[in-house]
PDB file of C-alpha atoms in Angstrom:
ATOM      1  CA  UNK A 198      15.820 -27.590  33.449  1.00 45.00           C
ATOM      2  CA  UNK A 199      13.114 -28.713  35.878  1.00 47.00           C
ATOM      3  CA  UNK A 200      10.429 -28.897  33.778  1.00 49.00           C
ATOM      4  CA  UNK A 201      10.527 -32.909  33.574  1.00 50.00           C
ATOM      5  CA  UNK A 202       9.170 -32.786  29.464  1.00 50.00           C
ATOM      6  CA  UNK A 203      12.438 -31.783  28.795  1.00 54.00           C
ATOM      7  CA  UNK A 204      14.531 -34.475  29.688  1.00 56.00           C
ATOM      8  CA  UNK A 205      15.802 -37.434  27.666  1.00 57.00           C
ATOM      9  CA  UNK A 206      12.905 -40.219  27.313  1.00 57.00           C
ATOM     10  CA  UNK A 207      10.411 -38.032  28.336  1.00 61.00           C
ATOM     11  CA  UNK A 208       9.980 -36.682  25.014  1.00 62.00           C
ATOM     12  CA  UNK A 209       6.172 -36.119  24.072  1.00 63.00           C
ATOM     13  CA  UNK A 210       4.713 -35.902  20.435  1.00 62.00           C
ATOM     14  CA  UNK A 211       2.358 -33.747  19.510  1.00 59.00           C
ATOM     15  CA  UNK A 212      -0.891 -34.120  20.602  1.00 56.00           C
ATOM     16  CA  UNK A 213       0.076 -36.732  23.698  1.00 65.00           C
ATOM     17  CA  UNK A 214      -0.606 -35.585  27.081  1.00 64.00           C
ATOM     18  CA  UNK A 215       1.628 -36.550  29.930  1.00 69.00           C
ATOM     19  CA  UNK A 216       0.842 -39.091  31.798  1.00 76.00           C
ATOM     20  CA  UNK A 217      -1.273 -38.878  34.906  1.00 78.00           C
ATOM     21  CA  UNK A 218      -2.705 -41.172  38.045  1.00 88.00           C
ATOM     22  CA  UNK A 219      -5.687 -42.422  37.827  1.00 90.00           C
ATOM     23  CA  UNK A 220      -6.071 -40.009  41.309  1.00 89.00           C
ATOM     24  CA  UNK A 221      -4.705 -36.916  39.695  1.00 89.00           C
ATOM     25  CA  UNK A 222      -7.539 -37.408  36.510  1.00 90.00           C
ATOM     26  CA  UNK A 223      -9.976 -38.499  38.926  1.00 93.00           C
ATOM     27  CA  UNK A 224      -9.512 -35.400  41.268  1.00 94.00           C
ATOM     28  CA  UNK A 225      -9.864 -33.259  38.017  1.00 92.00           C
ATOM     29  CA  UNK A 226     -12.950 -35.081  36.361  1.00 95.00           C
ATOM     30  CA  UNK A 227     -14.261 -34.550  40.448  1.00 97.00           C
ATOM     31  CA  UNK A 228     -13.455 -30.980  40.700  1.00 96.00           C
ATOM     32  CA  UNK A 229     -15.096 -30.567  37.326  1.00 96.00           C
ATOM     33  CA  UNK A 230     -18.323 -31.898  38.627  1.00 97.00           C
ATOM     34  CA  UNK A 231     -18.582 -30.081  41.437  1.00 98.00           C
ATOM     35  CA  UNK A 232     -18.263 -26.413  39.506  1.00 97.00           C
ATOM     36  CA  UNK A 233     -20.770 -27.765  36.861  1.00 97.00           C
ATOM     37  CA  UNK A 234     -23.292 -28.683  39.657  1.00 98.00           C
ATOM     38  CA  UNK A 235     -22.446 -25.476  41.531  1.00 98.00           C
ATOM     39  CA  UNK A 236     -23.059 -23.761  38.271  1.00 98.00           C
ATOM     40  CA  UNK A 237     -25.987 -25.820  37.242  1.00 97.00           C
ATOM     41  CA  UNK A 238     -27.950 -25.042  41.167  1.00 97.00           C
ATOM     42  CA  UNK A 239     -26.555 -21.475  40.869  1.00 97.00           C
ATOM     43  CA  UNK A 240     -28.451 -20.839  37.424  1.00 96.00           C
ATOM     44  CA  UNK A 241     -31.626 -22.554  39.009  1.00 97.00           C
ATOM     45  CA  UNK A 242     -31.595 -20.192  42.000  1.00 96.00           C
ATOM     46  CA  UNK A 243     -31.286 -17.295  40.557  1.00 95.00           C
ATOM     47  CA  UNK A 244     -34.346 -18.236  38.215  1.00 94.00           C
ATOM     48  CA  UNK A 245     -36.612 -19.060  40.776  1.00 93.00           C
ATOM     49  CA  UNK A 246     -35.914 -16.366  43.173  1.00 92.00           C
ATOM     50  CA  UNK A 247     -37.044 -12.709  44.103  1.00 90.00           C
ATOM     51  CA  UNK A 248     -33.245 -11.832  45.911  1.00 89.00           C
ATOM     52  CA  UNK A 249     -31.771 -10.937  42.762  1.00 89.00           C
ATOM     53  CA  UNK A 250     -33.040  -7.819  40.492  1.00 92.00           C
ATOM     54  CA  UNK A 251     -35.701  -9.539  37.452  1.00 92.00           C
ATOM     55  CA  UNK A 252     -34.092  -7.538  34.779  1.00 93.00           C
ATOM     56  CA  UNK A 253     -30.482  -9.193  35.551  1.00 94.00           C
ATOM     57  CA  UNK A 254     -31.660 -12.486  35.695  1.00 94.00           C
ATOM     58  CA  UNK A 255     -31.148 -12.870  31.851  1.00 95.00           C
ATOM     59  CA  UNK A 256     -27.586 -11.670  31.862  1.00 95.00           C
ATOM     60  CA  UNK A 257     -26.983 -13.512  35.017  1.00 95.00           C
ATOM     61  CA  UNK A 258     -27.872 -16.403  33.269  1.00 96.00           C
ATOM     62  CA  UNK A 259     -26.009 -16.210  30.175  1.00 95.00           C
ATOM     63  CA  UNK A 260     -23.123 -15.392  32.085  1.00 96.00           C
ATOM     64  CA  UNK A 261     -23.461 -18.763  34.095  1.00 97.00           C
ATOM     65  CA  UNK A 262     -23.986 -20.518  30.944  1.00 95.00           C
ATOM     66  CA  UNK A 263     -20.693 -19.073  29.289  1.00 95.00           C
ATOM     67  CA  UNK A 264     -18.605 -20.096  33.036  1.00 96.00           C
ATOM     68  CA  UNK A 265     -20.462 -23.753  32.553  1.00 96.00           C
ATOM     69  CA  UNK A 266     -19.053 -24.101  28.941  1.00 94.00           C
ATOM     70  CA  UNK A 267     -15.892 -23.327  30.291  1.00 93.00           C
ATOM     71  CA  UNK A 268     -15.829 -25.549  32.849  1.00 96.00           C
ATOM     72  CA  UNK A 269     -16.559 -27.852  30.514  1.00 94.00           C
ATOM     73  CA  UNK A 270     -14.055 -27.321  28.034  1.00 91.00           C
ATOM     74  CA  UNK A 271     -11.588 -27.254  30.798  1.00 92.00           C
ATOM     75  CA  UNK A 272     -12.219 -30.216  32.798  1.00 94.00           C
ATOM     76  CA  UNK A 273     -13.735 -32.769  30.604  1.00 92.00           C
ATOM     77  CA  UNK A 274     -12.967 -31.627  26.749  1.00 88.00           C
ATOM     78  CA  UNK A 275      -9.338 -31.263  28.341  1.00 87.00           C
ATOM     79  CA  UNK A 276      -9.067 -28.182  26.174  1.00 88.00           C
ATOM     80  CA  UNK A 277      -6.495 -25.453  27.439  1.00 84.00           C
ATOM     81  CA  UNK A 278      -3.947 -22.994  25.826  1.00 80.00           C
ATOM     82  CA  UNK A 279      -0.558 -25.604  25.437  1.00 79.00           C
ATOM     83  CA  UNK A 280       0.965 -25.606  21.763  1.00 79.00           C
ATOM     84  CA  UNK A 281      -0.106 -29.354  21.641  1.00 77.00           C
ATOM     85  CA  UNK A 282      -4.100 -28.346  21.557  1.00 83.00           C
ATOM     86  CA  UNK A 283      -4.164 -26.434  18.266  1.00 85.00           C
ATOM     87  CA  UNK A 284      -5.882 -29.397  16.255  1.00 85.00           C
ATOM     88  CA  UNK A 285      -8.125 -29.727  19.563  1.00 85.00           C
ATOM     89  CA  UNK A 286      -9.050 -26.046  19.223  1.00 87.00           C
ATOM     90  CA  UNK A 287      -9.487 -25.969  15.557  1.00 90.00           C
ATOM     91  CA  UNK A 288     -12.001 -28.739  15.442  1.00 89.00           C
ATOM     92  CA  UNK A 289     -13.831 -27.109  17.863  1.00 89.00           C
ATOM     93  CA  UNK A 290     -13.884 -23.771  16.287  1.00 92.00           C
ATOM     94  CA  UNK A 291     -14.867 -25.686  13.002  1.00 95.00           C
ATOM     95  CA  UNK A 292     -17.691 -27.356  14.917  1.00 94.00           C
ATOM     96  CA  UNK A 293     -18.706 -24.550  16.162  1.00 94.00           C
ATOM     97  CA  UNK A 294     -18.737 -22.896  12.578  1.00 97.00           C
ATOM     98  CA  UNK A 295     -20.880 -25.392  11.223  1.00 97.00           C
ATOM     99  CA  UNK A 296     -23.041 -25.066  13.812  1.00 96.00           C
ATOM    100  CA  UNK A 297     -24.023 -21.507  13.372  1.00 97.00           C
ATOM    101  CA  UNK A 298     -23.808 -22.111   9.810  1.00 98.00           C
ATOM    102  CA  UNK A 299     -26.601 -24.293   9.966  1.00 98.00           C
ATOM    103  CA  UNK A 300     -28.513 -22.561  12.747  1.00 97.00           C
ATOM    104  CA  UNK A 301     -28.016 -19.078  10.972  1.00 97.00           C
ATOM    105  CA  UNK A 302     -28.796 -20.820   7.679  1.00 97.00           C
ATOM    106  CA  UNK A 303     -31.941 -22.334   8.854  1.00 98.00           C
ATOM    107  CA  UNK A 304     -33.375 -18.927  10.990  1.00 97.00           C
ATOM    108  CA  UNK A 305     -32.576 -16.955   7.495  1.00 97.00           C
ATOM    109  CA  UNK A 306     -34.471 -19.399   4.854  1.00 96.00           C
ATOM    110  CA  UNK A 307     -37.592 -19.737   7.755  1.00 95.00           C
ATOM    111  CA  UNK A 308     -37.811 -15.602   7.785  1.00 95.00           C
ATOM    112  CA  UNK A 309     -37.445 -15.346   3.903  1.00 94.00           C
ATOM    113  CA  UNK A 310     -40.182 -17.811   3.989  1.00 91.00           C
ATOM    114  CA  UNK A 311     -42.250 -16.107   6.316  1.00 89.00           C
ATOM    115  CA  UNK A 312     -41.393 -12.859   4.580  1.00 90.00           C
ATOM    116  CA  UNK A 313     -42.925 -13.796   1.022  1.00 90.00           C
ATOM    117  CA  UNK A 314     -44.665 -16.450   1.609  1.00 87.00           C
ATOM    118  CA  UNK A 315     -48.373 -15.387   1.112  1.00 85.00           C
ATOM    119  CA  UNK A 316     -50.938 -16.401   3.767  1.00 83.00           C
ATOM    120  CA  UNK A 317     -52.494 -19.524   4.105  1.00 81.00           C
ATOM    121  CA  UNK A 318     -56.085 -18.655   3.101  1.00 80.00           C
ATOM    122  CA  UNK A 319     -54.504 -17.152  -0.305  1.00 79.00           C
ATOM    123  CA  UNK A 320     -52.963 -20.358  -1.177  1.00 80.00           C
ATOM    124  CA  UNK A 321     -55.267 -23.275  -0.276  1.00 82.00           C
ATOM    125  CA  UNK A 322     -58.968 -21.162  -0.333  1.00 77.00           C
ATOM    126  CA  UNK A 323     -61.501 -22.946   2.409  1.00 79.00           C
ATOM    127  CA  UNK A 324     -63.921 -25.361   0.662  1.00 80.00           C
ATOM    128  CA  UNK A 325     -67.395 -24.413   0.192  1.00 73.00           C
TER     129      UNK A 325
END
């Protein structure tokens, strides 16, 4: 086999990564930066400019935003596809639960509010 995690001593348990140089993580934490700030000035020109068609801008945006997450689960969250990132990818997916549980949570009980709540000058009348 030439796959080197598959020789005797070189054994890894779940959840440890091989281990890398310092150059090799440094390269990838660099090559991560660079696509975030490419990303990052990409998403500010095409908000600020007249080249690209207005109603696209939105999507154009959002779809930066989606590559930038990536990029960021990729290079710095160290988050990829390997059998040993399942807990990795379930907290995140249960983060990301709770988040929208909360969010979603919060936008319903403000509209209910705003929904049967009656207006201001019903409940506290102005004083004479």
């Amino acid at each position: 086999m030439s796959d080197q995690t598959h020789l005797p001593g070189h054994d890894l348990a779940p959840g440890e990564e091989e281990q890398h140089s310092v150059g090799e993580r440094v390269l990838g934490y660099v090559v991560g930066l660079g696509l975030a700030l490419l990303l990052t000035a990409t998403s500010f020109f095409i908000a600020g400019t007249d080249l690209v068609w207005q109603p696209s801008i939105p999507v154009a945006l959002i779809v930066l935003a989606i590559a930038q997450m990536g990029v960021h689960l990729v290079f710095f969250l160290h988050i990829t596809t390997g059998p040993d990132n399942t807990n990795n990818v379930l907290a995140l997916a249960f983060g990301l639960l709770v988040v929208f549980l909360v969010v979603g949570g919060t936008v319903w009980i403000m509209s209910h509010l705003n929904a049967n709540m009656p207006p201001m000058d019903q409940i506290m009348p102005k004083p004479m």
